[in-house]
Amino acid sequence: MRTGSEPTTARSALRLRFWLSLWGLIWAIFGTTAFALVGRPGWAAACGVLCLVVAVDMTMILRHIHQGAHYQPGPDVPPYPPPDSRLPPYRPRQHRLP
């Protein structure tokens, strides 16, 4: 059940993800450049693909950061509809050892 304090107590790891992605992007660019200079085109291509993936991830992270906080319902709104009282309560099966 919700307590109503979720919007004030929730923490987002988006800024941490952004800085880790930036760190990864720097190393991927370095790897692409270094492998291209030493004549390893396969590894340079792999690092280039990694650069692309990290850049897309950073774009999505920045988009989510710029969207800001989203609506969170208060304590009077249940997170799901109440259970149907006509159904018996769920009880998991007991596993017996042979």
CSV table of N, CA and C in Angstrom, one decimal:
chain,number,residue,atom,x,y,z
A,1,MET,N,0.8,-1.2,0.0
A,1,MET,CA,0.0,0.0,0.0
A,1,MET,C,0.9,1.2,0.0
A,2,ARG,N,0.5,2.3,-0.7
A,2,ARG,CA,1.2,3.5,-0.7
A,2,ARG,C,1.2,4.2,0.6
A,3,THR,N,2.2,4.9,0.9
A,3,THR,CA,2.3,5.8,2.1
A,3,THR,C,2.0,7.2,1.8
A,4,GLY,N,2.2,7.6,0.6
A,4,GLY,CA,2.0,9.0,0.2
A,4,GLY,C,3.3,9.8,0.2
A,5,SER,N,4.3,9.2,0.7
A,5,SER,CA,5.6,10.0,0.7
A,5,SER,C,6.5,9.6,-0.5
A,6,GLU,N,6.0,8.8,-1.4
A,6,GLU,CA,6.9,8.3,-2.5
A,6,GLU,C,7.5,9.4,-3.3
A,7,PRO,N,6.7,10.5,-3.7
A,7,PRO,CA,7.4,11.5,-4.5
A,7,PRO,C,8.5,12.2,-3.8
A,8,THR,N,8.4,12.4,-2.5
A,8,THR,CA,9.4,13.1,-1.7
A,8,THR,C,10.6,12.2,-1.3
A,9,THR,N,10.4,10.9,-1.2
A,9,THR,CA,11.5,10.0,-0.8
A,9,THR,C,12.1,9.3,-2.0
A,10,ALA,N,11.5,9.3,-3.2
A,10,ALA,CA,12.0,8.6,-4.3
A,10,ALA,C,13.3,9.3,-4.8
A,11,ARG,N,14.3,8.5,-5.2
A,11,ARG,CA,15.5,9.0,-5.7
A,11,ARG,C,15.8,8.4,-7.1
A,12,SER,N,16.3,9.2,-8.0
A,12,SER,CA,16.6,8.7,-9.3
A,12,SER,C,18.1,8.6,-9.5
A,13,ALA,N,18.4,7.5,-10.2
A,13,ALA,CA,19.8,7.3,-10.5
A,13,ALA,C,20.2,7.8,-11.9
A,14,LEU,N,19.4,8.7,-12.5
A,14,LEU,CA,19.6,9.1,-13.8
A,14,LEU,C,20.9,9.9,-13.9
A,15,ARG,N,21.2,10.8,-13.0
A,15,ARG,CA,22.5,11.5,-13.0
A,15,ARG,C,23.7,10.6,-12.9
A,16,LEU,N,23.6,9.6,-12.1
A,16,LEU,CA,24.7,8.7,-12.0
A,16,LEU,C,24.9,7.9,-13.3
A,17,ARG,N,23.7,7.5,-13.9
A,17,ARG,CA,23.8,6.8,-15.1
A,17,ARG,C,24.4,7.7,-16.2
A,18,PHE,N,24.1,9.0,-16.2
A,18,PHE,CA,24.6,9.9,-17.2
A,18,PHE,C,26.1,10.0,-17.0
A,19,TRP,N,26.6,10.1,-15.8
A,19,TRP,CA,28.1,10.3,-15.6
A,19,TRP,C,28.8,9.0,-15.9
A,20,LEU,N,28.2,7.8,-15.6
A,20,LEU,CA,28.8,6.6,-16.0
A,20,LEU,C,28.8,6.4,-17.5
A,21,SER,N,27.8,6.8,-18.2
A,21,SER,CA,27.7,6.7,-19.6
A,21,SER,C,28.7,7.6,-20.3
A,22,LEU,N,28.9,8.8,-19.7
A,22,LEU,CA,29.9,9.7,-20.2
A,22,LEU,C,31.3,9.1,-20.1
A,23,TRP,N,31.6,8.5,-18.9
A,23,TRP,CA,32.9,7.8,-18.7
A,23,TRP,C,33.1,6.7,-19.7
A,24,GLY,N,32.0,5.9,-19.9
A,24,GLY,CA,32.1,4.8,-20.9
A,24,GLY,C,32.3,5.3,-22.3
A,25,LEU,N,31.6,6.5,-22.7
A,25,LEU,CA,31.8,7.0,-24.0
A,25,LEU,C,33.2,7.5,-24.2
A,26,ILE,N,33.8,8.1,-23.2
A,26,ILE,CA,35.2,8.6,-23.3
A,26,ILE,C,36.1,7.4,-23.6
A,27,TRP,N,35.9,6.3,-22.8
A,27,TRP,CA,36.8,5.1,-23.1
A,27,TRP,C,36.5,4.4,-24.4
A,28,ALA,N,35.2,4.4,-24.8
A,28,ALA,CA,34.9,3.8,-26.1
A,28,ALA,C,35.5,4.6,-27.3
A,29,ILE,N,35.5,6.0,-27.2
A,29,ILE,CA,36.1,6.8,-28.2
A,29,ILE,C,37.6,6.6,-28.2
A,30,PHE,N,38.2,6.5,-27.0
A,30,PHE,CA,39.7,6.2,-26.9
A,30,PHE,C,40.0,4.9,-27.5
A,31,GLY,N,39.2,3.9,-27.2
A,31,GLY,CA,39.4,2.5,-27.7
A,31,GLY,C,39.3,2.5,-29.2
A,32,THR,N,38.3,3.2,-29.8
A,32,THR,CA,38.1,3.2,-31.2
A,32,THR,C,39.3,3.9,-31.9
A,33,THR,N,39.8,5.0,-31.3
A,33,THR,CA,40.9,5.7,-31.9
A,33,THR,C,42.2,4.9,-31.7
A,34,ALA,N,42.4,4.3,-30.6
A,34,ALA,CA,43.7,3.5,-30.3
A,34,ALA,C,43.7,2.3,-31.2
A,35,PHE,N,42.7,1.6,-31.3
A,35,PHE,CA,42.7,0.4,-32.2
A,35,PHE,C,42.8,0.7,-33.6
A,36,ALA,N,42.2,1.8,-34.0
A,36,ALA,CA,42.3,2.2,-35.4
A,36,ALA,C,43.7,2.6,-35.8
A,37,LEU,N,44.4,3.3,-34.8
A,37,LEU,CA,45.8,3.7,-35.1
A,37,LEU,C,46.8,2.5,-35.1
A,38,VAL,N,46.5,1.5,-34.3
A,38,VAL,CA,47.4,0.3,-34.3
A,38,VAL,C,47.1,-0.7,-35.3
A,39,GLY,N,46.0,-0.5,-36.1
A,39,GLY,CA,45.7,-1.4,-37.2
A,39,GLY,C,44.9,-2.6,-36.8
A,40,ARG,N,44.0,-2.4,-35.9
A,40,ARG,CA,43.1,-3.5,-35.5
A,40,ARG,C,41.6,-3.0,-35.8
A,41,PRO,N,41.2,-3.2,-37.1
A,41,PRO,CA,39.9,-2.7,-37.5
A,41,PRO,C,38.7,-3.4,-36.8
A,42,GLY,N,38.9,-4.7,-36.5
A,42,GLY,CA,37.8,-5.4,-35.8
A,42,GLY,C,37.5,-4.8,-34.5
A,43,TRP,N,38.5,-4.6,-33.7
A,43,TRP,CA,38.4,-4.0,-32.4
A,43,TRP,C,37.9,-2.6,-32.4
A,44,ALA,N,38.4,-1.9,-33.4
A,44,ALA,CA,38.0,-0.5,-33.6
A,44,ALA,C,36.5,-0.4,-34.0
A,45,ALA,N,36.0,-1.3,-34.8
A,45,ALA,CA,34.6,-1.4,-35.1
A,45,ALA,C,33.8,-1.7,-33.9
A,46,ALA,N,34.3,-2.7,-33.1
A,46,ALA,CA,33.5,-3.1,-31.9
A,46,ALA,C,33.4,-1.9,-30.9
A,47,CYS,N,34.5,-1.1,-30.8
A,47,CYS,CA,34.5,0.1,-29.9
A,47,CYS,C,33.6,1.1,-30.5
A,48,GLY,N,33.6,1.2,-31.8
A,48,GLY,CA,32.7,2.2,-32.5
A,48,GLY,C,31.2,1.9,-32.3
A,49,VAL,N,30.9,0.6,-32.3
A,49,VAL,CA,29.5,0.2,-32.0
A,49,VAL,C,29.2,0.5,-30.6
A,50,LEU,N,30.1,0.2,-29.7
A,50,LEU,CA,29.9,0.6,-28.3
A,50,LEU,C,29.7,2.1,-28.1
A,51,CYS,N,30.4,2.9,-28.9
A,51,CYS,CA,30.2,4.4,-28.8
A,51,CYS,C,28.8,4.7,-29.2
A,52,LEU,N,28.3,4.1,-30.3
A,52,LEU,CA,26.9,4.3,-30.7
A,52,LEU,C,25.9,3.9,-29.7
A,53,VAL,N,26.1,2.8,-29.0
A,53,VAL,CA,25.1,2.3,-28.0
A,53,VAL,C,25.2,3.3,-26.8
A,54,VAL,N,26.3,3.7,-26.4
A,54,VAL,CA,26.4,4.6,-25.2
A,54,VAL,C,25.8,5.9,-25.6
A,55,ALA,N,26.0,6.4,-26.8
A,55,ALA,CA,25.5,7.7,-27.2
A,55,ALA,C,24.0,7.7,-27.2
A,56,VAL,N,23.4,6.6,-27.7
A,56,VAL,CA,21.9,6.4,-27.6
A,56,VAL,C,21.4,6.4,-26.2
A,57,ASP,N,22.1,5.6,-25.4
A,57,ASP,CA,21.8,5.6,-23.9
A,57,ASP,C,21.8,6.9,-23.3
A,58,MET,N,22.9,7.7,-23.6
A,58,MET,CA,23.0,9.0,-23.0
A,58,MET,C,21.9,9.9,-23.5
A,59,THR,N,21.4,9.8,-24.7
A,59,THR,CA,20.3,10.6,-25.3
A,59,THR,C,19.1,10.3,-24.5
A,60,MET,N,18.8,9.0,-24.3
A,60,MET,CA,17.6,8.6,-23.5
A,60,MET,C,17.7,9.1,-22.1
A,61,ILE,N,18.8,9.0,-21.5
A,61,ILE,CA,19.0,9.5,-20.1
A,61,ILE,C,18.7,11.0,-20.0
A,62,LEU,N,19.3,11.7,-20.9
A,62,LEU,CA,19.1,13.2,-20.9
A,62,LEU,C,17.6,13.5,-21.2
A,63,ARG,N,17.0,12.8,-22.0
A,63,ARG,CA,15.5,13.0,-22.3
A,63,ARG,C,14.7,12.7,-21.0
A,64,HIS,N,15.0,11.7,-20.3
A,64,HIS,CA,14.3,11.4,-19.0
A,64,HIS,C,14.6,12.5,-17.9
A,65,ILE,N,15.9,13.0,-17.9
A,65,ILE,CA,16.2,14.0,-16.9
A,65,ILE,C,15.4,15.3,-17.3
A,66,HIS,N,15.3,15.6,-18.5
A,66,HIS,CA,14.6,16.9,-18.9
A,66,HIS,C,13.1,16.7,-18.8
A,67,GLN,N,12.6,15.5,-18.8
A,67,GLN,CA,11.1,15.4,-18.6
A,67,GLN,C,10.7,15.7,-17.2
A,68,GLY,N,11.6,15.6,-16.2
A,68,GLY,CA,11.3,15.9,-14.8
A,68,GLY,C,10.5,14.8,-14.1
A,69,ALA,N,10.1,15.2,-13.0
A,69,ALA,CA,9.3,14.3,-12.1
A,69,ALA,C,7.9,14.0,-12.8
A,70,HIS,N,7.4,12.9,-12.5
A,70,HIS,CA,6.1,12.5,-13.1
A,70,HIS,C,5.1,12.5,-11.9
A,71,TYR,N,3.8,12.5,-12.3
A,71,TYR,CA,2.7,12.5,-11.3
A,71,TYR,C,2.8,11.2,-10.5
A,72,GLN,N,2.7,11.3,-9.2
A,72,GLN,CA,2.6,10.2,-8.3
A,72,GLN,C,1.3,10.4,-7.5
A,73,PRO,N,0.4,9.4,-7.5
A,73,PRO,CA,-0.8,9.5,-6.7
A,73,PRO,C,-0.6,9.5,-5.2
A,74,GLY,N,-1.5,10.1,-4.5
A,74,GLY,CA,-1.4,10.2,-3.0
A,74,GLY,C,-1.8,8.9,-2.3
A,75,PRO,N,-1.8,8.9,-1.0
A,75,PRO,CA,-2.1,7.7,-0.2
A,75,PRO,C,-3.5,7.2,-0.4
A,76,ASP,N,-4.5,8.1,-0.8
A,76,ASP,CA,-5.8,7.6,-1.0
A,76,ASP,C,-6.1,6.8,-2.2
A,77,VAL,N,-5.1,6.8,-3.1
A,77,VAL,CA,-5.3,6.0,-4.4
A,77,VAL,C,-4.5,4.7,-4.2
A,78,PRO,N,-5.3,3.6,-4.3
A,78,PRO,CA,-4.6,2.3,-4.1
A,78,PRO,C,-3.8,2.0,-5.4
A,79,PRO,N,-2.7,1.2,-5.2
A,79,PRO,CA,-1.8,0.9,-6.4
A,79,PRO,C,-2.5,-0.1,-7.3
A,80,TYR,N,-3.5,-0.8,-6.9
A,80,TYR,CA,-4.2,-1.7,-7.8
A,80,TYR,C,-5.7,-1.9,-7.3
A,81,PRO,N,-6.6,-2.4,-8.1
A,81,PRO,CA,-8.0,-2.5,-7.6
A,81,PRO,C,-8.0,-3.5,-6.4
A,82,PRO,N,-8.9,-3.3,-5.5
A,82,PRO,CA,-9.1,-4.2,-4.4
A,82,PRO,C,-9.4,-5.6,-4.9
A,83,PRO,N,-9.0,-6.6,-4.1
A,83,PRO,CA,-9.2,-8.0,-4.6
A,83,PRO,C,-10.7,-8.3,-4.5
A,84,ASP,N,-11.1,-9.2,-5.4
A,84,ASP,CA,-12.5,-9.6,-5.5
A,84,ASP,C,-12.8,-10.5,-4.2
A,85,SER,N,-13.8,-10.1,-3.4
A,85,SER,CA,-14.1,-10.8,-2.2
A,85,SER,C,-14.8,-12.1,-2.4
A,86,ARG,N,-15.2,-12.4,-3.7
A,86,ARG,CA,-15.9,-13.7,-4.0
A,86,ARG,C,-14.9,-14.8,-4.1
A,87,LEU,N,-13.7,-14.4,-4.4
A,87,LEU,CA,-12.6,-15.5,-4.7
A,87,LEU,C,-12.0,-15.9,-3.4
A,88,PRO,N,-11.6,-17.1,-3.2
A,88,PRO,CA,-10.9,-17.5,-2.0
A,88,PRO,C,-9.5,-17.0,-2.0
A,89,PRO,N,-8.9,-16.7,-0.8
A,89,PRO,CA,-7.6,-16.1,-0.8
A,89,PRO,C,-6.6,-17.1,-1.4
A,90,TYR,N,-5.6,-16.6,-2.0
A,90,TYR,CA,-4.5,-17.5,-2.6
A,90,TYR,C,-3.6,-18.0,-1.6
A,91,ARG,N,-3.4,-19.3,-1.6
A,91,ARG,CA,-2.5,-20.0,-0.7
A,91,ARG,C,-1.6,-20.9,-1.5
A,92,PRO,N,-0.3,-20.6,-1.5
A,92,PRO,CA,0.6,-21.4,-2.3
A,92,PRO,C,0.6,-22.9,-1.8
A,93,ARG,N,0.9,-23.7,-2.7
A,93,ARG,CA,0.9,-25.2,-2.4
A,93,ARG,C,2.1,-25.5,-1.5
A,94,GLN,N,1.9,-26.3,-0.5
A,94,GLN,CA,3.0,-26.8,0.3
A,94,GLN,C,3.7,-27.9,-0.3
A,95,HIS,N,5.0,-27.8,-0.5
A,95,HIS,CA,5.8,-28.9,-1.1
A,95,HIS,C,6.2,-29.9,0.0
A,96,ARG,N,5.9,-31.1,-0.2
A,96,ARG,CA,6.2,-32.1,0.8
A,96,ARG,C,7.4,-32.9,0.3
A,97,LEU,N,8.3,-33.2,1.2
A,97,LEU,CA,9.5,-34.1,0.9
A,97,LEU,C,9.0,-35.5,0.8
A,98,PRO,N,9.5,-36.3,-0.2
A,98,PRO,CA,9.2,-37.7,-0.3
A,98,PRO,C,9.7,-38.5,0.8
